[in-house]
């Protein structure tokens, strides 16, 4: 959760600098965290599917249910994360906590941190999908 809190903090800072999101930085930061979390959940589901035999009924049902309900799951995840960060000012407390710390990455632009998190999440999801399908170096 610490990684997501730091990602929230950097996305919050990015929203405050933006002219379009400066009035709703918690919602913008929530969108950023949810997209990264959704990629990580997808990677975990690919790993589970790859570990279980490809011919099992669980694997087929699990894959079909994820594809069928991905929009619903994404909306529920967005709502849950938004409630988590907006409940009793938790998002503001996280921002204040990181503002008080001596951040070694303070000089790095927020967009670089956010894009790095997306790149790593996408890369892990790609590797997990390769494992599930038996492609690449998992042949």
PDB file of C-alpha atoms in Angstrom:
ATOM      1  CA  UNK A   1       0.000   0.000   0.000  1.00  0.00           C
ATOM      2  CA  UNK A   2       2.965   2.312   0.540  1.00  0.00           C
ATOM      3  CA  UNK A   3       3.753   2.277  -3.174  1.00  0.00           C
ATOM      4  CA  UNK A   4       0.184   3.242  -4.029  1.00  0.00           C
ATOM      5  CA  UNK A   5       0.259   5.992  -1.400  1.00  0.00           C
ATOM      6  CA  UNK A   6       3.435   7.409  -2.923  1.00  0.00           C
ATOM      7  CA  UNK A   7       1.913   7.175  -6.400  1.00  0.00           C
ATOM      8  CA  UNK A   8      -1.151   8.972  -5.029  1.00  0.00           C
ATOM      9  CA  UNK A   9       1.091  11.675  -3.582  1.00  0.00           C
ATOM     10  CA  UNK A  10       2.939  12.255  -6.860  1.00  0.00           C
ATOM     11  CA  UNK A  11      -0.308  12.233  -8.872  1.00  0.00           C
ATOM     12  CA  UNK A  12      -1.802  14.692  -6.376  1.00  0.00           C
ATOM     13  CA  UNK A  13       1.171  17.011  -6.888  1.00  0.00           C
ATOM     14  CA  UNK A  14       0.797  16.644 -10.651  1.00  0.00           C
ATOM     15  CA  UNK A  15      -2.904  17.536 -10.433  1.00  0.00           C
ATOM     16  CA  UNK A  16      -2.149  20.626  -8.325  1.00  0.00           C
ATOM     17  CA  UNK A  17       0.230  21.871 -11.027  1.00  0.00           C
ATOM     18  CA  UNK A  18      -2.323  21.259 -13.762  1.00  0.00           C
ATOM     19  CA  UNK A  19      -4.832  23.954 -14.608  1.00  0.00           C
ATOM     20  CA  UNK A  20      -7.584  21.449 -15.374  1.00  0.00           C
ATOM     21  CA  UNK A  21      -7.314  19.256 -12.266  1.00  0.00           C
ATOM     22  CA  UNK A  22      -6.274  21.721  -9.561  1.00  0.00           C
ATOM     23  CA  UNK A  23      -9.801  21.791  -8.102  1.00  0.00           C
ATOM     24  CA  UNK A  24     -10.132  17.975  -7.880  1.00  0.00           C
ATOM     25  CA  UNK A  25      -6.659  16.600  -7.201  1.00  0.00           C
ATOM     26  CA  UNK A  26      -7.900  13.686  -5.073  1.00  0.00           C
ATOM     27  CA  UNK A  27     -10.071  12.379  -7.906  1.00  0.00           C
ATOM     28  CA  UNK A  28      -7.256  12.747 -10.445  1.00  0.00           C
ATOM     29  CA  UNK A  29      -4.802  10.952  -8.171  1.00  0.00           C
ATOM     30  CA  UNK A  30      -7.402   8.237  -7.594  1.00  0.00           C
ATOM     31  CA  UNK A  31      -7.704   7.682 -11.354  1.00  0.00           C
ATOM     32  CA  UNK A  32      -3.939   7.320 -11.621  1.00  0.00           C
ATOM     33  CA  UNK A  33      -3.758   4.826  -8.737  1.00  0.00           C
ATOM     34  CA  UNK A  34      -6.719   2.789 -10.027  1.00  0.00           C
ATOM     35  CA  UNK A  35      -5.229   2.382 -13.484  1.00  0.00           C
ATOM     36  CA  UNK A  36      -1.971   1.146 -12.001  1.00  0.00           C
ATOM     37  CA  UNK A  37      -3.820  -1.147  -9.580  1.00  0.00           C
ATOM     38  CA  UNK A  38      -5.974  -2.516 -12.403  1.00  0.00           C
ATOM     39  CA  UNK A  39      -2.841  -3.451 -14.347  1.00  0.00           C
ATOM     40  CA  UNK A  40      -1.449  -5.180 -11.261  1.00  0.00           C
ATOM     41  CA  UNK A  41      -4.692  -7.105 -10.707  1.00  0.00           C
ATOM     42  CA  UNK A  42      -4.580  -8.190 -14.350  1.00  0.00           C
ATOM     43  CA  UNK A  43      -1.010  -9.416 -13.870  1.00  0.00           C
ATOM     44  CA  UNK A  44      -2.040 -11.427 -10.814  1.00  0.00           C
ATOM     45  CA  UNK A  45      -4.969 -12.957 -12.666  1.00  0.00           C
ATOM     46  CA  UNK A  46      -2.671 -13.929 -15.563  1.00  0.00           C
ATOM     47  CA  UNK A  47      -0.285 -15.583 -13.111  1.00  0.00           C
ATOM     48  CA  UNK A  48      -3.114 -17.529 -11.479  1.00  0.00           C
ATOM     49  CA  UNK A  49      -4.452 -18.619 -14.855  1.00  0.00           C
ATOM     50  CA  UNK A  50      -0.987 -19.627 -16.032  1.00  0.00           C
ATOM     51  CA  UNK A  51      -0.333 -21.653 -12.891  1.00  0.00           C
ATOM     52  CA  UNK A  52      -3.584 -23.576 -13.163  1.00  0.00           C
ATOM     53  CA  UNK A  53      -3.835 -26.117 -15.958  1.00  0.00           C
ATOM     54  CA  UNK A  54      -5.051 -24.548 -19.234  1.00  0.00           C
ATOM     55  CA  UNK A  55      -7.660 -27.285 -19.634  1.00  0.00           C
ATOM     56  CA  UNK A  56      -9.309 -26.825 -16.240  1.00  0.00           C
ATOM     57  CA  UNK A  57     -12.836 -25.458 -16.065  1.00  0.00           C
ATOM     58  CA  UNK A  58     -11.790 -22.900 -13.443  1.00  0.00           C
ATOM     59  CA  UNK A  59      -9.329 -21.336 -15.877  1.00  0.00           C
ATOM     60  CA  UNK A  60     -11.957 -21.017 -18.609  1.00  0.00           C
ATOM     61  CA  UNK A  61     -14.647 -19.647 -16.287  1.00  0.00           C
ATOM     62  CA  UNK A  62     -12.227 -17.238 -14.620  1.00  0.00           C
ATOM     63  CA  UNK A  63     -11.046 -15.829 -17.968  1.00  0.00           C
ATOM     64  CA  UNK A  64     -14.563 -15.426 -19.314  1.00  0.00           C
ATOM     65  CA  UNK A  65     -15.804 -13.697 -16.164  1.00  0.00           C
ATOM     66  CA  UNK A  66     -12.909 -11.218 -16.169  1.00  0.00           C
ATOM     67  CA  UNK A  67     -13.488 -10.333 -19.817  1.00  0.00           C
ATOM     68  CA  UNK A  68     -17.239 -10.104 -19.340  1.00  0.00           C
ATOM     69  CA  UNK A  69     -17.169  -7.923 -16.222  1.00  0.00           C
ATOM     70  CA  UNK A  70     -13.982  -5.876 -16.651  1.00  0.00           C
ATOM     71  CA  UNK A  71     -15.850  -2.559 -16.857  1.00  0.00           C
ATOM     72  CA  UNK A  72     -17.876  -3.312 -13.737  1.00  0.00           C
ATOM     73  CA  UNK A  73     -14.750  -4.383 -11.853  1.00  0.00           C
ATOM     74  CA  UNK A  74     -12.921  -1.226 -12.956  1.00  0.00           C
ATOM     75  CA  UNK A  75     -15.785   1.011 -11.803  1.00  0.00           C
ATOM     76  CA  UNK A  76     -16.024  -0.781  -8.456  1.00  0.00           C
ATOM     77  CA  UNK A  77     -12.246  -0.518  -8.011  1.00  0.00           C
ATOM     78  CA  UNK A  78     -12.388   3.200  -8.839  1.00  0.00           C
ATOM     79  CA  UNK A  79     -15.150   3.773  -6.301  1.00  0.00           C
ATOM     80  CA  UNK A  80     -13.422   1.772  -3.545  1.00  0.00           C
ATOM     81  CA  UNK A  81     -10.065   3.525  -4.021  1.00  0.00           C
ATOM     82  CA  UNK A  82     -11.735   6.948  -4.227  1.00  0.00           C
ATOM     83  CA  UNK A  83     -13.606   6.250  -0.975  1.00  0.00           C
ATOM     84  CA  UNK A  84     -10.378   5.034   0.636  1.00  0.00           C
ATOM     85  CA  UNK A  85      -8.486   8.240  -0.162  1.00  0.00           C
ATOM     86  CA  UNK A  86     -11.356  10.644   0.487  1.00  0.00           C
ATOM     87  CA  UNK A  87     -12.554   9.050   3.753  1.00  0.00           C
ATOM     88  CA  UNK A  88     -11.934  11.535   6.589  1.00  0.00           C
ATOM     89  CA  UNK A  89      -9.269  13.352   4.552  1.00  0.00           C
ATOM     90  CA  UNK A  90      -6.964  10.349   4.275  1.00  0.00           C
ATOM     91  CA  UNK A  91      -5.611  11.604   0.949  1.00  0.00           C
ATOM     92  CA  UNK A  92      -4.733  14.971   2.444  1.00  0.00           C
ATOM     93  CA  UNK A  93      -3.001  13.275   5.383  1.00  0.00           C
ATOM     94  CA  UNK A  94      -0.939  11.168   2.976  1.00  0.00           C
ATOM     95  CA  UNK A  95       0.069  14.280   1.052  1.00  0.00           C
ATOM     96  CA  UNK A  96       1.008  16.076   4.282  1.00  0.00           C
ATOM     97  CA  UNK A  97       3.004  13.049   5.474  1.00  0.00           C
ATOM     98  CA  UNK A  98       5.086  12.955   2.300  1.00  0.00           C
ATOM     99  CA  UNK A  99       5.484  16.746   2.264  1.00  0.00           C
ATOM    100  CA  UNK A 100       7.054  16.574   5.737  1.00  0.00           C
ATOM    101  CA  UNK A 101       9.444  13.756   4.814  1.00  0.00           C
ATOM    102  CA  UNK A 102      12.771  14.326   3.159  1.00  0.00           C
ATOM    103  CA  UNK A 103      11.941  12.786  -0.199  1.00  0.00           C
ATOM    104  CA  UNK A 104      15.071  11.630  -2.056  1.00  0.00           C
ATOM    105  CA  UNK A 105      13.117  11.856  -5.324  1.00  0.00           C
ATOM    106  CA  UNK A 106      11.855  15.394  -4.705  1.00  0.00           C
ATOM    107  CA  UNK A 107      13.739  16.829  -7.680  1.00  0.00           C
ATOM    108  CA  UNK A 108      12.313  14.273 -10.105  1.00  0.00           C
ATOM    109  CA  UNK A 109       9.223  15.554 -11.888  1.00  0.00           C
ATOM    110  CA  UNK A 110       5.947  13.927 -10.823  1.00  0.00           C
ATOM    111  CA  UNK A 111       5.122  12.845 -14.366  1.00  0.00           C
ATOM    112  CA  UNK A 112       8.320  10.782 -14.513  1.00  0.00           C
ATOM    113  CA  UNK A 113       7.301   8.895 -11.348  1.00  0.00           C
ATOM    114  CA  UNK A 114       3.765   8.277 -12.639  1.00  0.00           C
ATOM    115  CA  UNK A 115       4.962   7.127 -16.065  1.00  0.00           C
ATOM    116  CA  UNK A 116       7.575   4.860 -14.468  1.00  0.00           C
ATOM    117  CA  UNK A 117       4.873   3.231 -12.340  1.00  0.00           C
ATOM    118  CA  UNK A 118       2.730   2.688 -15.453  1.00  0.00           C
ATOM    119  CA  UNK A 119       5.663   1.302 -17.400  1.00  0.00           C
ATOM    120  CA  UNK A 120       6.569  -1.153 -14.649  1.00  0.00           C
ATOM    121  CA  UNK A 121       2.953  -2.248 -14.184  1.00  0.00           C
ATOM    122  CA  UNK A 122       2.517  -2.742 -17.921  1.00  0.00           C
ATOM    123  CA  UNK A 123       5.788  -4.660 -18.140  1.00  0.00           C
ATOM    124  CA  UNK A 124       4.822  -6.970 -15.273  1.00  0.00           C
ATOM    125  CA  UNK A 125       1.398  -7.524 -16.866  1.00  0.00           C
ATOM    126  CA  UNK A 126       3.071  -8.341 -20.192  1.00  0.00           C
ATOM    127  CA  UNK A 127       5.418 -10.861 -18.554  1.00  0.00           C
ATOM    128  CA  UNK A 128       2.486 -12.447 -16.682  1.00  0.00           C
ATOM    129  CA  UNK A 129       0.474 -12.692 -19.915  1.00  0.00           C
ATOM    130  CA  UNK A 130       3.438 -14.344 -21.623  1.00  0.00           C
ATOM    131  CA  UNK A 131       3.615 -16.842 -18.758  1.00  0.00           C
ATOM    132  CA  UNK A 132      -0.123 -17.555 -19.024  1.00  0.00           C
ATOM    133  CA  UNK A 133       0.042 -18.165 -22.777  1.00  0.00           C
ATOM    134  CA  UNK A 134       3.390 -19.948 -22.740  1.00  0.00           C
ATOM    135  CA  UNK A 135       4.941 -17.403 -25.114  1.00  0.00           C
ATOM    136  CA  UNK A 136       8.337 -15.742 -25.225  1.00  0.00           C
ATOM    137  CA  UNK A 137      10.871 -17.261 -22.881  1.00  0.00           C
ATOM    138  CA  UNK A 138       8.169 -19.359 -21.139  1.00  0.00           C
ATOM    139  CA  UNK A 139       7.942 -21.884 -23.999  1.00  0.00           C
TER     140      UNK A 139
END
